[in-house]
Amino acid sequence: MTSVDENEMYMVRQAQSLRKSDPSSAKAWILTAKTLYPNAFNVQYEAYLLERDAKNSEMAAQYFSIIATNFTNQHAELWQEVNALTSALRNETENTPEQEFYVKMYKHLTPEVQHSIFVHTISNCGDNLQQCIHSYILMFNKFPKTAVTQAPRLLEMLAEGMKADPDVYQRMLVEEVLPLIQNKPPELNPVLACRLYTNSLEYYLRQIMDDEKCDTTEAWKNIFKVLMLCGQMMGWEPFLPFSKQVNQNVYWDKLVKILRSSPAGSSQVLFYATTLFIYSLHGYIRKLRIEDAEVSHVLVEGFIDWTPEGGEVQSMDWTPEGAEVQSMEPPKFSATTAISQELSEAFLHAARCWQLLNTEQFQRDFSQLMLALPLAPWISRFLFDLAIYFGHRDEANKLMADMTTQSTLVQSLQILSLNLMQGSMTLQGFQCILKILAELPATSGQLLENISLKSHRHMIFLPLTKIALIQYCTRAITSRLSRMLFEPNCSDRLLGDLLALLQLNPDKDILLKQHIFNLITQRKSFSLHILSNYIIATDIIEELAYIWNTQQQDDVNFELTGSPTGSSSASGGANTPAAAAAAQPRRIGTRGADKGARDEFKSLIRQQIARCNEHVPTLVANFITQEHLTLVQHIFGMAPPVETIVIK
């Protein structure tokens, strides 16, 4: 070290020793040193420190400008101050008093010095990717015009960072960087632009899926903004901005227009269609669960009613629901609840996009996109529903095995629907009915319209409410039992059981009930042993009373069974042999009926009519569960072992 260097450092050390205790003397030493050594870094830096410690932001800015512009990058002390300055600028709203000083000092720097600080900081970040990105963001905030030329490099760095820590760098991209470049987006490599859009989409989808408080409308508005921004970077034809009020057909029509003017496999169509698919898919999955109530919906097979318009039911003209001959056309959707229309539209829009994206020109790239996005729970449910919509039963069974998050109630309902799709309910389907009735939800709900339609296959969105589930299960059983009305020698018990089931919706199946009553009146003998326990519908009771009163002939016996006085309902039982004998139900027949029998009959009818206000859905559900062995015997010809259909 030369004597000049020694003298310089001596004066600097004197100033340093006095800086805290005697600032005035320290400043005198530095003024002398500046006169002798005006180009020495240590002297200028010590002068800066004196002003910094004195909280003199204007003078500190003058010295900082000198050392920041005139000295090489090898001075560690300088970069400590630069880092402190940029850190304070990043957190202007939550600064400490020390950081507030740096913010004030920055305002006294000339724009040229301010810009050079960011440029030198970026150049000297080394491997510190986050610091470099933050410096770029600061520079774009303070000097927006620099984003036009510098944004591509920043976006490349963000893409690189996402490989190591996607959560951090996706947030920085979406919340800090994209808002800075949206007004003047730079030209960007198409691969990088698509990659950044995919990462932005993933960021917002995670918010939508994981955060219950997420404003989904705002999230989709931002997704469409990013889509438009990336489209600008690549020179794509603009898509439509997001609006919740815009019908999805408008988006689809715009997509088709772009598709017609684009080359095969166009990235533009791929990303527009993928975004529209996910938007429709989200709407579908969200609507499956009504937002203002704890009620979910499940897509299930509807019933086909081949009952002719007017006239009697004839075996040659009437086919029960689940007919084997079905149209090859896609099924319709029935309006069962207020939200059915919205659900069906969202599903069909998603299905339309899915079919486009799975054509040969897009399938490979679309599959890679799906693997990169956190959509597995939505996709598995959608693909299952899509399979049953198109009647692909084997595929639906395979997809069901892949869905692991479903409740047993939903799974039982879907298996039952698959059974009905094949045209004939199996024992597995009946077991599902028993499981469903054993897990009925607390929400009551109401009877649904349009679960049966004439002439064509259709789908329904079944709400998971108590009454709707009972209605669906009951309809599945009556559909199967109704076939047997046209078989020779169908049993009295079958006719009675059908009457018990048909009570659920008294305004429906009028022709079917008339046909049952016609069969009853044509018989020389008929016994109805379930009347007192399960039949309380006034229309059925009145018709039975009419038949009983008109069948007073010696060669005809119409026999009803009533509970004895003081006995319990079907769920009760005697505790002793004597009590059991006394509690045997009384059979009341028309053959040889005397006044006592007629009085008993009237008493039985009054007893049943008095119960007409009981909750019919609960009664029918109890009938199915308590009489399940008999129903199985009707449907399958023999009763299986009890343990195979036990309700758990």
XYZ file of C-alpha atoms in Angstrom:
648
model
C 0.000 0.000 0.000
C 1.369 3.470 -0.933
C 1.782 6.336 1.482
C -1.158 8.061 -0.229
C -3.368 5.028 0.481
C -2.154 4.994 4.074
C -3.000 8.648 4.558
C -6.398 8.162 2.929
C -7.268 5.207 5.176
C -5.964 7.049 8.234
C -8.394 9.904 7.715
C -11.265 7.490 6.949
C -10.555 5.555 10.163
C -10.528 8.801 12.137
C -13.912 9.695 10.691
C -15.260 6.209 11.430
C -14.121 6.383 15.062
C -15.895 9.700 15.577
C -19.039 9.012 13.514
C -21.247 8.021 16.463
C -19.723 10.153 19.230
C -18.785 13.350 17.391
C -20.378 13.590 13.927
C -19.129 17.134 13.340
C -15.485 16.157 13.830
C -15.994 13.079 11.686
C -17.414 15.258 8.918
C -14.347 17.553 9.177
C -12.018 14.601 8.626
C -14.044 13.506 5.593
C -14.132 16.975 4.071
C -10.344 17.065 4.305
C -10.061 13.595 2.808
C -12.424 14.539 -0.065
C -10.200 17.504 -0.885
C -7.100 15.316 -1.010
C -8.678 12.153 -2.462
C -11.815 13.151 -4.455
C -11.926 9.872 -6.426
C -11.415 7.455 -3.523
C -14.296 5.029 -2.921
C -13.655 4.700 0.817
C -13.785 8.465 1.296
C -16.995 8.925 -0.699
C -18.583 5.892 0.980
C -17.749 7.206 4.470
C -19.224 10.593 3.503
C -22.401 8.774 2.470
C -22.535 6.874 5.778
C -22.240 10.096 7.762
C -25.254 11.562 5.943
C -27.145 8.305 6.197
C -26.678 8.076 9.965
C -27.703 11.729 10.256
C -30.953 10.863 8.364
C -30.103 13.509 5.795
C -31.746 11.860 2.806
C -30.963 14.577 0.248
C -27.196 14.742 0.936
C -27.029 10.960 1.318
C -28.588 10.687 -2.169
C -25.854 12.904 -3.629
C -23.056 10.727 -2.214
C -24.911 7.531 -3.093
C -25.222 8.735 -6.710
C -21.475 9.281 -6.860
C -20.494 5.851 -5.575
C -23.249 4.058 -7.525
C -22.158 5.526 -10.866
C -18.401 5.909 -10.527
C -17.190 2.749 -8.836
C -16.926 -0.821 -9.993
C -19.095 -3.650 -8.778
C -16.435 -5.214 -6.573
C -17.273 -3.182 -3.464
C -19.382 -5.389 -1.191
C -20.294 -2.431 1.022
C -21.996 -0.688 -1.885
C -24.130 -3.716 -2.739
C -25.187 -4.105 0.867
C -26.633 -0.603 0.624
C -28.182 -1.303 -2.771
C -29.868 -4.405 -1.373
C -31.133 -2.464 1.620
C -32.512 0.188 -0.735
C -34.308 -2.244 -3.070
C -35.657 -4.202 -0.104
C -37.175 -0.992 1.294
C -38.705 -0.165 -2.092
C -40.356 -3.593 -2.262
C -42.071 -3.065 1.095
C -42.981 0.611 1.037
C -46.258 0.075 2.925
C -44.706 -1.855 5.828
C -41.315 -0.239 6.291
C -39.295 0.278 9.454
C -37.941 3.801 10.190
C -34.598 2.725 8.750
C -36.264 1.523 5.547
C -38.319 4.713 5.316
C -35.039 6.607 5.089
C -33.993 4.573 2.047
C -37.336 5.286 0.363
C -36.868 9.044 0.957
C -33.294 8.900 -0.292
C -34.407 7.083 -3.451
C -36.753 9.944 -4.285
C -33.785 12.358 -4.321
C -31.858 10.244 -6.831
C -31.991 11.245 -10.479
C -33.968 8.917 -12.801
C -30.732 7.879 -14.481
C -29.237 6.772 -11.162
C -32.446 5.079 -10.124
C -32.529 3.065 -13.343
C -28.821 2.203 -13.152
C -29.327 0.833 -9.630
C -31.852 -1.701 -10.950
C -29.727 -2.590 -13.951
C -26.615 -3.168 -11.804
C -28.657 -5.092 -9.225
C -30.020 -7.420 -11.891
C -26.534 -7.889 -13.341
C -25.071 -8.813 -9.948
C -27.788 -11.147 -8.615
C -25.850 -14.221 -9.614
C -27.827 -17.363 -8.775
C -30.299 -15.519 -6.565
C -33.304 -15.915 -8.879
C -35.881 -14.399 -6.535
C -33.793 -11.281 -5.933
C -33.306 -10.841 -9.654
C -37.016 -11.220 -10.373
C -37.924 -8.787 -7.602
C -35.470 -6.280 -9.048
C -37.088 -6.617 -12.483
C -40.520 -6.087 -10.939
C -39.302 -3.009 -9.102
C -37.780 -1.618 -12.277
C -41.012 -2.212 -14.247
C -42.984 -0.458 -11.503
C -40.665 2.557 -11.464
C -39.867 2.563 -15.203
C -42.830 0.985 -17.057
C -41.283 1.524 -20.491
C -38.477 -0.917 -19.677
C -41.016 -3.753 -19.573
C -41.349 -3.712 -23.370
C -37.746 -4.875 -23.863
C -36.965 -6.551 -20.539
C -40.203 -8.525 -19.926
C -39.252 -11.564 -22.079
C -36.139 -12.157 -19.952
C -38.145 -11.824 -16.739
C -40.807 -14.241 -18.005
C -38.093 -16.750 -18.933
C -36.701 -16.518 -15.406
C -40.174 -17.081 -13.919
C -40.667 -20.138 -16.093
C -37.315 -21.452 -14.914
C -38.192 -20.836 -11.268
C -41.479 -22.709 -11.594
C -39.572 -25.926 -12.169
C -38.210 -25.748 -8.616
C -40.995 -23.973 -6.723
C -44.186 -23.619 -8.785
C -46.295 -22.142 -5.996
C -43.968 -19.196 -5.329
C -43.213 -18.325 -8.943
C -46.779 -18.838 -10.170
C -47.936 -16.336 -7.563
C -45.248 -13.858 -8.626
C -46.205 -14.290 -12.280
C -49.939 -13.849 -11.763
C -50.059 -11.261 -9.007
C -46.985 -9.126 -9.716
C -45.682 -9.508 -13.252
C -48.668 -9.931 -15.584
C -50.439 -6.778 -14.339
C -47.287 -4.804 -15.258
C -47.204 -5.981 -18.886
C -50.900 -6.350 -19.738
C -51.188 -2.898 -21.326
C -48.170 -3.404 -23.603
C -47.482 -7.133 -23.839
C -44.119 -8.013 -25.365
C -43.599 -10.393 -28.238
C -42.870 -13.830 -26.810
C -41.817 -17.242 -27.963
C -45.057 -19.245 -28.478
C -43.825 -22.165 -26.390
C -42.986 -19.870 -23.483
C -46.268 -17.951 -23.776
C -48.288 -21.186 -23.716
C -46.276 -22.427 -20.763
C -46.902 -19.230 -18.823
C -50.619 -19.405 -19.552
C -50.732 -22.999 -18.352
C -49.017 -22.016 -15.115
C -51.363 -19.068 -14.619
C -54.345 -21.321 -15.245
C -53.018 -23.843 -12.729
C -52.607 -21.072 -10.134
C -56.200 -19.892 -10.451
C -57.611 -23.428 -10.593
C -55.902 -24.289 -7.314
C -57.530 -21.230 -5.777
C -60.937 -22.256 -7.105
C -60.584 -25.861 -5.951
C -58.860 -25.368 -2.606
C -60.155 -22.064 -1.263
C -63.816 -22.101 -0.257
C -63.761 -18.290 0.039
C -62.429 -17.824 -3.488
C -64.474 -15.446 -5.635
C -64.834 -17.781 -8.616
C -66.289 -15.094 -10.858
C -63.245 -12.899 -10.287
C -60.924 -15.879 -10.764
C -62.467 -16.683 -14.170
C -62.350 -13.034 -15.172
C -58.596 -13.112 -14.471
C -58.121 -16.398 -16.333
C -59.728 -14.935 -19.442
C -57.567 -11.799 -19.074
C -54.405 -13.919 -19.002
C -55.672 -15.917 -21.990
C -56.203 -12.702 -23.965
C -52.782 -11.409 -22.881
C -50.951 -14.556 -24.000
C -52.959 -14.473 -27.224
C -51.699 -10.935 -27.860
C -48.112 -12.071 -27.268
C -48.534 -14.709 -29.980
C -50.641 -12.669 -32.394
C -53.787 -14.753 -32.003
C -57.226 -13.612 -33.025
C -58.764 -12.187 -29.824
C -61.212 -14.361 -27.932
C -64.128 -12.959 -25.937
C -63.652 -11.352 -22.504
C -65.268 -13.128 -19.575
C -68.768 -12.217 -18.500
C -71.003 -14.320 -16.308
C -74.001 -13.005 -18.225
C -72.746 -14.318 -21.581
C -74.359 -17.589 -22.631
C -71.795 -20.304 -23.241
C -73.192 -20.800 -26.745
C -71.713 -17.392 -27.599
C -68.246 -18.581 -26.541
C -68.706 -21.812 -28.471
C -69.776 -19.967 -31.646
C -66.681 -17.751 -31.384
C -64.484 -20.838 -30.939
C -66.011 -22.505 -34.015
C -65.399 -19.358 -36.060
C -61.720 -19.327 -35.023
C -61.450 -23.083 -35.651
C -62.658 -22.718 -39.248
C -59.990 -20.136 -40.059
C -57.109 -21.883 -38.235
C -54.733 -24.617 -39.427
C -55.139 -28.136 -38.056
C -53.822 -28.533 -34.517
C -53.669 -24.778 -33.947
C -52.359 -23.815 -30.502
C -54.833 -20.949 -30.552
C -57.804 -23.331 -30.816
C -56.225 -25.737 -28.326
C -55.925 -23.132 -25.564
C -59.214 -21.378 -26.270
C -61.082 -24.701 -26.319
C -59.274 -25.978 -23.214
C -60.175 -22.828 -21.291
C -63.798 -23.066 -22.400
C -63.878 -26.764 -21.468
C -62.552 -26.129 -17.960
C -64.935 -23.199 -17.491
C -67.900 -25.401 -18.477
C -66.578 -28.272 -16.390
C -66.247 -26.049 -13.324
C -69.786 -24.774 -13.834
C -71.047 -28.340 -14.096
C -69.244 -29.649 -11.013
C -70.207 -26.561 -8.985
C -73.860 -26.800 -9.976
C -74.007 -30.486 -9.035
C -73.975 -29.018 -5.542
C -76.532 -26.259 -5.058
C -74.702 -23.257 -3.646
C -77.319 -22.187 -1.104
C -78.188 -25.633 0.263
C -76.455 -28.837 1.271
C -77.943 -30.773 -1.656
C -75.908 -32.522 -4.326
C -77.127 -33.871 -7.647
C -76.183 -37.094 -9.410
C -76.665 -37.815 -13.115
C -78.693 -41.024 -13.481
C -80.654 -42.939 -16.085
C -84.249 -41.826 -16.512
C -87.162 -44.179 -17.063
C -88.880 -44.761 -20.400
C -92.658 -44.867 -20.215
C -94.244 -46.644 -23.143
C -97.796 -46.315 -21.818
C -100.089 -45.407 -24.737
C -102.039 -42.174 -24.728
C -105.530 -43.044 -23.452
C -107.220 -46.408 -23.505
C -106.418 -49.529 -21.544
C -102.971 -50.872 -20.982
C -102.443 -53.820 -23.306
C -99.553 -56.236 -23.057
C -98.872 -55.933 -26.774
C -98.614 -52.143 -26.672
C -96.958 -51.383 -23.383
C -93.341 -51.910 -22.467
C -91.990 -51.104 -19.025
C -89.241 -48.616 -18.375
C -85.760 -49.745 -19.267
C -86.911 -51.117 -22.618
C -84.224 -53.075 -24.422
C -84.743 -51.295 -27.742
C -83.273 -47.806 -27.443
C -82.563 -45.042 -29.920
C -78.990 -44.498 -31.074
C -79.496 -40.736 -30.674
C -77.947 -39.037 -27.625
C -80.359 -38.990 -24.698
C -82.318 -35.937 -23.655
C -82.220 -34.298 -20.234
C -85.396 -34.089 -18.192
C -86.183 -31.033 -16.102
C -86.547 -32.502 -12.623
C -85.432 -29.541 -10.488
C -84.986 -25.789 -10.898
C -81.286 -26.236 -11.611
C -81.639 -29.109 -14.124
C -81.495 -26.789 -17.145
C -78.283 -25.105 -15.986
C -76.716 -28.463 -15.155
C -77.559 -29.990 -18.524
C -76.276 -26.938 -20.423
C -72.969 -26.894 -18.514
C -72.558 -30.651 -19.052
C -73.303 -30.484 -22.780
C -70.946 -27.528 -23.286
C -68.155 -29.405 -21.495
C -68.925 -32.551 -23.513
C -68.801 -30.604 -26.775
C -65.384 -29.122 -25.954
C -64.129 -32.504 -24.721
C -65.067 -34.158 -28.008
C -63.313 -31.432 -30.034
C -60.169 -31.622 -27.925
C -60.025 -35.394 -28.235
C -59.936 -35.347 -32.018
C -56.687 -36.461 -33.622
C -55.383 -32.914 -34.179
C -55.553 -31.918 -30.501
C -55.586 -35.108 -28.452
C -51.864 -35.435 -27.683
C -51.363 -31.811 -26.613
C -54.661 -31.718 -24.735
C -53.741 -34.860 -22.785
C -50.449 -33.259 -21.723
C -52.313 -30.141 -20.578
C -54.717 -32.216 -18.500
C -51.798 -33.938 -16.789
C -50.283 -30.546 -15.908
C -53.473 -29.140 -14.366
C -55.012 -30.146 -10.997
C -58.290 -31.368 -12.488
C -58.309 -35.071 -11.608
C -61.328 -34.987 -9.216
C -63.450 -33.016 -11.681
C -62.349 -35.032 -14.711
C -63.079 -38.439 -13.163
C -66.636 -37.404 -12.256
C -67.216 -35.790 -15.657
C -65.903 -38.786 -17.619
C -68.112 -41.152 -15.629
C -71.150 -39.001 -16.352
C -70.098 -38.733 -20.004
C -69.863 -42.529 -20.253
C -73.356 -43.094 -18.873
C -74.686 -40.269 -21.056
C -73.467 -42.074 -24.176
C -74.526 -45.466 -22.795
C -70.973 -46.833 -22.484
C -71.668 -49.101 -19.531
C -68.363 -51.008 -19.480
C -66.368 -47.783 -19.594
C -68.524 -46.320 -16.811
C -67.867 -49.352 -14.607
C -64.123 -48.972 -15.143
C -64.237 -45.243 -14.377
C -66.252 -45.858 -11.225
C -63.441 -48.034 -9.906
C -61.072 -45.048 -10.357
C -63.242 -42.654 -8.319
C -62.168 -42.946 -4.688
C -63.732 -39.909 -3.045
C -67.402 -40.742 -3.473
C -69.861 -41.496 -0.707
C -71.382 -44.964 -0.588
C -74.789 -43.380 -1.194
C -73.656 -41.823 -4.482
C -71.875 -45.006 -5.509
C -74.951 -47.148 -4.826
C -77.094 -44.739 -6.838
C -74.700 -44.819 -9.782
C -74.541 -48.622 -9.774
C -78.341 -48.744 -9.744
C -78.411 -46.328 -12.684
C -75.971 -48.540 -14.611
C -78.251 -51.510 -13.927
C -81.212 -49.644 -15.336
C -79.187 -48.603 -18.373
C -78.847 -52.234 -19.441
C -82.627 -52.655 -19.465
C -83.122 -55.093 -16.605
C -82.356 -54.555 -12.936
C -80.083 -57.214 -11.457
C -79.789 -58.449 -7.902
C -76.853 -56.041 -7.506
C -79.151 -53.193 -8.472
C -81.749 -54.268 -5.922
C -79.091 -54.473 -3.237
C -78.155 -50.882 -4.109
C -81.771 -49.844 -3.548
C -81.649 -51.302 -0.048
C -78.345 -49.536 0.655
C -79.746 -46.223 -0.592
C -82.841 -46.528 1.602
C -80.606 -47.315 4.566
C -78.581 -44.093 4.021
C -81.308 -41.592 3.215
C -80.215 -38.000 3.907
C -81.980 -35.729 6.371
C -83.027 -33.185 3.734
C -86.604 -34.049 2.818
C -87.023 -32.534 -0.659
C -90.049 -33.193 -2.827
C -91.373 -35.494 -5.537
C -89.847 -34.900 -8.957
C -91.538 -34.419 -12.277
C -90.378 -36.038 -15.503
C -88.399 -38.974 -14.131
C -90.356 -41.017 -16.702
C -90.765 -39.842 -20.293
C -92.343 -41.477 -23.298
C -90.569 -43.022 -26.247
C -86.905 -42.017 -25.814
C -83.974 -42.537 -23.481
C -83.305 -39.613 -21.193
C -81.115 -38.597 -18.254
C -82.069 -36.856 -15.022
C -80.134 -34.949 -12.400
C -81.370 -36.539 -9.202
C -81.084 -34.393 -6.054
C -79.830 -36.305 -3.033
C -82.935 -35.668 -0.970
C -84.941 -38.231 0.948
C -88.099 -38.101 -1.141
C -86.322 -37.975 -4.516
C -84.206 -41.033 -3.656
C -87.248 -42.987 -2.456
C -89.070 -42.004 -5.635
C -86.199 -43.175 -7.849
C -85.780 -46.485 -6.036
C -89.529 -47.095 -6.047
C -89.738 -46.348 -9.738
C -86.940 -48.806 -10.450
C -88.893 -51.563 -8.675
C -92.304 -50.767 -10.186
C -90.692 -50.667 -13.647
C -89.436 -54.206 -13.146
C -92.575 -55.571 -11.482
C -94.881 -54.051 -14.095
C -93.539 -56.446 -16.721
C -94.954 -59.336 -14.775
C -98.523 -58.089 -15.039
C -98.603 -59.583 -18.522
C -97.248 -62.950 -17.496
C -99.803 -65.695 -16.964
C -100.872 -66.331 -13.386
C -99.182 -63.306 -11.813
C -99.733 -63.624 -8.082
C -102.184 -61.718 -5.888
C -99.254 -60.636 -3.784
C -97.562 -59.054 -6.831
C -100.687 -57.003 -7.564
C -100.943 -55.898 -3.944
C -97.261 -55.008 -3.720
C -97.521 -52.885 -6.856
C -100.475 -51.037 -5.374
C -98.435 -50.320 -2.243
C -95.575 -48.931 -4.346
C -97.824 -46.847 -6.612
C -99.097 -44.826 -3.642
C -96.003 -42.614 -3.762
C -97.263 -40.430 -6.593
C -101.081 -40.785 -6.778
C -101.464 -38.567 -9.856
C -99.193 -40.767 -11.953
C -99.537 -44.297 -13.333
C -103.320 -44.065 -13.427
C -103.544 -46.470 -16.381
C -101.287 -48.949 -14.610
C -103.461 -48.872 -11.482
C -106.584 -49.311 -13.605
C -104.994 -52.333 -15.233
C -104.235 -53.859 -11.814
C -107.830 -53.323 -10.669
C -109.080 -54.898 -13.900
C -106.942 -57.969 -13.213
C -108.328 -58.138 -9.680
C -111.969 -57.987 -10.787
C -111.370 -60.685 -13.410
C -110.303 -63.176 -10.753
C -112.552 -65.603 -8.935
C -110.402 -65.246 -5.863
C -108.137 -62.470 -4.694
C -106.362 -61.945 -1.380
C -104.757 -58.702 -0.247
C -102.833 -59.306 2.966
C -100.822 -56.054 3.165
C -103.724 -53.618 3.285
C -103.716 -52.665 6.958
C -99.954 -52.165 7.153
C -99.052 -50.468 3.898
C -102.023 -49.144 1.885
C -103.383 -45.754 2.946
C -103.900 -43.882 -0.368
C -107.569 -42.883 -0.579
C -107.907 -43.514 -4.332
C -106.692 -47.109 -3.940
C -108.761 -47.719 -0.789
C -111.909 -46.379 -2.461
C -111.374 -48.628 -5.484
C -110.796 -51.661 -3.247
C -113.934 -50.807 -1.283
C -115.904 -50.593 -4.516
C -114.614 -53.985 -5.663
C -115.372 -55.569 -2.262
C -118.925 -54.222 -2.279
C -119.632 -55.325 -5.860
C -118.116 -58.809 -5.559
C -120.799 -60.234 -3.242
C -121.165 -63.483 -5.218
C -120.851 -67.046 -4.032
C -118.325 -67.991 -6.706
C -116.058 -65.011 -6.048
C -114.000 -64.367 -2.945
C -112.328 -60.971 -2.509
C -110.379 -61.180 0.723
C -108.705 -58.373 2.657
C -106.599 -58.731 5.770
C -107.004 -56.313 8.665
C -105.090 -55.891 11.905
C -106.933 -56.998 15.033
C -108.026 -54.385 17.537
C -105.144 -53.170 19.670
C -102.474 -54.760 17.484
C -99.392 -52.908 16.355
C -98.346 -52.164 12.807
C -96.148 -54.327 10.657
C -93.089 -53.514 12.702
C -94.678 -54.706 15.964
C -94.953 -58.265 17.280
C -96.443 -60.494 20.015
C -94.351 -61.472 23.012
C -96.193 -64.680 24.026
C -97.846 -67.551 22.103
C -101.235 -66.583 23.521
C -100.756 -62.961 22.574
C -99.515 -64.002 19.163
C -102.586 -66.136 18.604
C -104.858 -63.324 19.712
C -103.018 -60.909 17.418
C -103.437 -62.969 14.254
C -104.796 -60.662 11.524
C -108.454 -61.116 10.639
C -109.274 -62.040 7.022
C -112.383 -60.342 5.707
C -113.775 -61.953 2.565
C -116.799 -61.351 0.344
C -117.833 -65.011 0.089
C -120.645 -65.560 2.590
C -120.030 -62.194 4.194
C -122.525 -61.446 6.937
C -123.321 -58.192 8.688
C -120.421 -58.691 11.098
C -117.987 -59.128 8.224
C -119.357 -56.072 6.479
C -119.013 -54.033 9.666
C -115.432 -55.219 10.059
C -114.753 -54.268 6.482
C -116.151 -50.768 7.036
C -114.069 -50.435 10.192
C -110.950 -51.505 8.283
C -111.615 -48.979 5.516
C -112.168 -46.171 8.039
C -108.963 -47.205 9.823
C -106.924 -46.951 6.615
C -108.490 -43.669 5.503
C -107.709 -42.211 8.930
C -104.023 -42.820 8.150
C -104.130 -40.957 4.823
C -102.081 -38.041 6.218
C -99.130 -40.247 7.132
C -95.845 -39.580 5.300
C -96.257 -41.766 2.235
C -92.573 -41.726 1.108
C -91.493 -43.088 4.513
C -94.258 -45.708 4.355
C -93.165 -46.864 0.893
C -89.488 -46.945 1.926
C -90.404 -49.065 4.954
C -92.446 -51.357 2.724
C -89.457 -51.958 0.423
C -87.014 -52.640 3.250
C -89.375 -54.791 5.330
C -90.749 -56.761 2.390
C -87.530 -56.974 0.403
C -87.446 -60.790 0.384
C -90.880 -60.940 -1.216
C -89.929 -58.283 -3.764
C -86.772 -60.194 -4.662
C -88.846 -63.311 -5.139
C -91.153 -61.425 -7.489
C -88.289 -60.002 -9.550
C -85.780 -62.855 -9.605
C -88.038 -65.879 -9.095
C -86.523 -66.962 -5.820
C -85.448 -65.365 -2.562
C -81.696 -65.152 -2.130
C -80.054 -65.790 1.221
C -80.971 -63.058 3.664
C -77.369 -61.964 4.190
C -76.962 -61.048 0.520
C -79.461 -58.212 0.782
C -79.057 -57.119 4.367
C -79.145 -53.345 4.884
C -76.002 -51.977 6.505
